[in-house]
C-alpha cells in the first residue's frame, strides 16, 4: 500500500475513533441505567428465590430470615429504591403485598433499632411516596408495636420488643440504638397527627444528650434503666454513628432547632478530640469521652457515612479529607474492610457486607462540589462491586474477607435500600430525588422536604422553635 494511502487510512481511523468517542452518551446516563438493570436483576433473584423472606442468599439461591417468622424486610427496605428507579411493577407488587397480606401481629422479639430504620422507615417512606392509606395504617400499626420498647425508666428503648405482646428485654444498648428514631417516628407523627411517636424518639435522644460528658462527647454503651454508661469510648463509628446523623437530619427535615443545638454542641468536640489528619487525609479515631485522651486509630466501615454528614452540615474541609482517606482504603483493599487501623493502614477485620457508606459519602461530595473526581470514585466502587460481589443468580453477596474476596452467602437488605440507590443518584439519574430536595434516613429512605407543611410540622411534632 502506498505510504499516502496508509496515512489517509490512519487519519480516517483516528477521526472515526474521535467522532465515536465524542458521540458516546454521557457516562452518567449509561451508568445510571446500568445500576438500574443490576438492581432489577438482584431484585428478580430475591423474588425468585426468597420472596416473602427477609433476605436472599444469592450463592445458594435460597433465603434467610432474621427471626422465627419472616418480617418481609428486604422488600420493605427495597421499595423506595425500586420506586425512584421507576421499576413500577416491582414496587407495586411490594406495596400491594404490604397493604393486603402482611401482618405484624407476630409473637416474635425483634431488634428495636434495626426494625425501626428498615421496616418503620421503609413503611413511612412508602406512604410518603404513594399516599396509599392502607400503607399508613400498616405503618401506624407497626409504629404502635415498636413504641412499647420506649417504655423504660429513661425513655431510651429496650433492645428487644415482642411485636405481639409488647414485652421488652435488653437494657444494655448502644448510642445508635438509643438515638436513631427521630426521622421515622417524626414522619409517623406528622402523617398520623399523633405527637406521641416523635415525643418518644425525642425523649430517647434527649436521654443520650443529657448524659454527654463534660467534653460534649457520648460514650458507646448505656444502661437504659439506670442511665449509666458502660464504657468511656467516644467515636463517630458503628454503635454511635446515626445518633449524630439524626440530630442534624431532624433539623434538615423538620426544622427541629433543639436537635440542631445538640449537633452544634457535639460537633466541635468531635473535631477536637477525634479527628486525626495526615497530609490531605483525615479520619476520626477513638478517645476517652471524659478525659479526651486519644485511644487509637481503629475505624470501621460504618464510619464512612461521616464525610457526607460533614459536607451537608458545612464542614467541607474535613469532609474532603475524610472522603479522600476512605477512597484510599477502598482502592488499596478492593472493597472496604469492616475494621481498619487508619494510621498503620492495616486490616483488623476484613469482612464486607455490601455496605453503602463510602458510596453514600462520595454521592454527597459529588452533589455538593460537582467535581468529577467523586463521580470517578463512584464508577470505581460500582466496578469493584460487580467484580467481587456479583453472583450468578443476579444477586450480590457479602464478602468473608476482602483479603481473599471469598463470597459470603448473604445479600443485606440495605444493599437495595442504600448501596444501589446512592449509586443511581450519584450517576445523576433522578435529580428530583437528589439532596437538594430530599433528606435520606440512615437507611436511605427518601423524604421530600417540600412535601412537609411547616405549620403541621410544628403542631404534630410539638416543635418549640
Ligand atoms: C445501615 O443499616 C444503616 O445505615 C445504619 O445506620 C448503619 N449502617 C447500615 C449499613 O451499613
PDB file of N, CA and C in Angstrom, residues 4 35 54 59 88 95 132 136 141 154 189 216 230 261 285 287 291 329 360 362 386 415-416 429:
ATOM      1  N   UNK A   4       1.010   7.231   1.177  1.00  0.00           N
ATOM      2  CA  UNK A   4      -0.034   8.251   1.331  1.00  0.00           C
ATOM      3  C   UNK A   4      -1.390   7.623   1.641  1.00  0.00           C
ATOM      4  N   UNK A  35     -26.930   0.658  36.667  1.00  0.00           N
ATOM      5  CA  UNK A  35     -27.270   0.396  38.079  1.00  0.00           C
ATOM      6  C   UNK A  35     -28.718  -0.077  38.166  1.00  0.00           C
ATOM      7  N   UNK A  54     -36.821 -12.595  54.609  1.00  0.00           N
ATOM      8  CA  UNK A  54     -36.100 -11.357  54.935  1.00  0.00           C
ATOM      9  C   UNK A  54     -34.937 -11.076  53.992  1.00  0.00           C
ATOM     10  N   UNK A  59     -25.788 -16.977  46.730  1.00  0.00           N
ATOM     11  CA  UNK A  59     -24.905 -18.026  46.194  1.00  0.00           C
ATOM     12  C   UNK A  59     -25.653 -19.356  46.139  1.00  0.00           C
ATOM     13  N   UNK A  88     -41.700   0.044  38.330  1.00  0.00           N
ATOM     14  CA  UNK A  88     -43.048   0.238  38.872  1.00  0.00           C
ATOM     15  C   UNK A  88     -43.768  -1.066  39.207  1.00  0.00           C
ATOM     16  N   UNK A  95     -45.925  -2.962  47.440  1.00  0.00           N
ATOM     17  CA  UNK A  95     -46.948  -2.100  48.065  1.00  0.00           C
ATOM     18  C   UNK A  95     -48.239  -2.902  48.303  1.00  0.00           C
ATOM     19  N   UNK A 132     -50.788   5.887  49.802  1.00  0.00           N
ATOM     20  CA  UNK A 132     -51.752   4.789  49.920  1.00  0.00           C
ATOM     21  C   UNK A 132     -52.138   4.660  51.403  1.00  0.00           C
ATOM     22  N   UNK A 136     -50.286   3.640  55.344  1.00  0.00           N
ATOM     23  CA  UNK A 136     -50.184   4.444  56.567  1.00  0.00           C
ATOM     24  C   UNK A 136     -50.741   3.655  57.758  1.00  0.00           C
ATOM     25  N   UNK A 141     -49.714   0.802  62.698  1.00  0.00           N
ATOM     26  CA  UNK A 141     -49.796  -0.455  63.453  1.00  0.00           C
ATOM     27  C   UNK A 141     -48.392  -0.889  63.887  1.00  0.00           C
ATOM     28  N   UNK A 154     -35.750   5.593  81.547  1.00  0.00           N
ATOM     29  CA  UNK A 154     -35.078   6.768  80.970  1.00  0.00           C
ATOM     30  C   UNK A 154     -35.727   7.261  79.685  1.00  0.00           C
ATOM     31  N   UNK A 189     -45.499  10.604  63.213  1.00  0.00           N
ATOM     32  CA  UNK A 189     -46.299  11.600  63.942  1.00  0.00           C
ATOM     33  C   UNK A 189     -46.941  12.590  62.979  1.00  0.00           C
ATOM     34  N   UNK A 216     -18.560  17.116  76.029  1.00  0.00           N
ATOM     35  CA  UNK A 216     -19.604  17.074  74.995  1.00  0.00           C
ATOM     36  C   UNK A 216     -19.469  15.895  74.029  1.00  0.00           C
ATOM     37  N   UNK A 230     -21.615   2.376  80.223  1.00  0.00           N
ATOM     38  CA  UNK A 230     -20.900   1.117  80.460  1.00  0.00           C
ATOM     39  C   UNK A 230     -19.442   1.214  80.057  1.00  0.00           C
ATOM     40  N   UNK A 261     -29.230  22.284  67.898  1.00  0.00           N
ATOM     41  CA  UNK A 261     -28.370  22.742  69.002  1.00  0.00           C
ATOM     42  C   UNK A 261     -27.560  21.580  69.580  1.00  0.00           C
ATOM     43  N   UNK A 285     -10.775   8.894  65.120  1.00  0.00           N
ATOM     44  CA  UNK A 285     -10.411   7.738  65.929  1.00  0.00           C
ATOM     45  C   UNK A 285     -11.246   7.644  67.195  1.00  0.00           C
ATOM     46  N   UNK A 287     -11.488   8.163  71.433  1.00  0.00           N
ATOM     47  CA  UNK A 287     -10.919   8.898  72.577  1.00  0.00           C
ATOM     48  C   UNK A 287     -11.718   8.568  73.829  1.00  0.00           C
ATOM     49  N   UNK A 291     -11.992  12.197  79.565  1.00  0.00           N
ATOM     50  CA  UNK A 291     -10.705  12.898  79.681  1.00  0.00           C
ATOM     51  C   UNK A 291     -10.243  13.483  78.347  1.00  0.00           C
ATOM     52  N   UNK A 329      -8.472   3.830  51.158  1.00  0.00           N
ATOM     53  CA  UNK A 329      -8.666   2.493  51.749  1.00  0.00           C
ATOM     54  C   UNK A 329      -9.366   1.577  50.749  1.00  0.00           C
ATOM     55  N   UNK A 360     -22.246   6.355  49.703  1.00  0.00           N
ATOM     56  CA  UNK A 360     -23.142   7.422  50.183  1.00  0.00           C
ATOM     57  C   UNK A 360     -22.372   8.740  50.298  1.00  0.00           C
ATOM     58  N   UNK A 362     -19.483   9.578  48.904  1.00  0.00           N
ATOM     59  CA  UNK A 362     -19.000  10.044  47.597  1.00  0.00           C
ATOM     60  C   UNK A 362     -20.132  10.745  46.850  1.00  0.00           C
ATOM     61  N   UNK A 386     -19.220  -5.052  41.182  1.00  0.00           N
ATOM     62  CA  UNK A 386     -19.551  -6.048  40.147  1.00  0.00           C
ATOM     63  C   UNK A 386     -18.477  -7.132  40.076  1.00  0.00           C
ATOM     64  N   UNK A 415     -28.472  -3.300  50.941  1.00  0.00           N
ATOM     65  CA  UNK A 415     -27.903  -3.230  49.585  1.00  0.00           C
ATOM     66  C   UNK A 415     -28.941  -2.626  48.642  1.00  0.00           C
ATOM     67  N   UNK A 416     -30.195  -3.059  48.781  1.00  0.00           N
ATOM     68  CA  UNK A 416     -31.277  -2.448  47.990  1.00  0.00           C
ATOM     69  C   UNK A 416     -31.555  -1.020  48.459  1.00  0.00           C
ATOM     70  N   UNK A 429     -29.290  10.198  37.930  1.00  0.00           N
ATOM     71  CA  UNK A 429     -30.500   9.731  37.257  1.00  0.00           C
ATOM     72  C   UNK A 429     -31.745  10.566  37.570  1.00  0.00           C
TER      73      UNK A 429
END
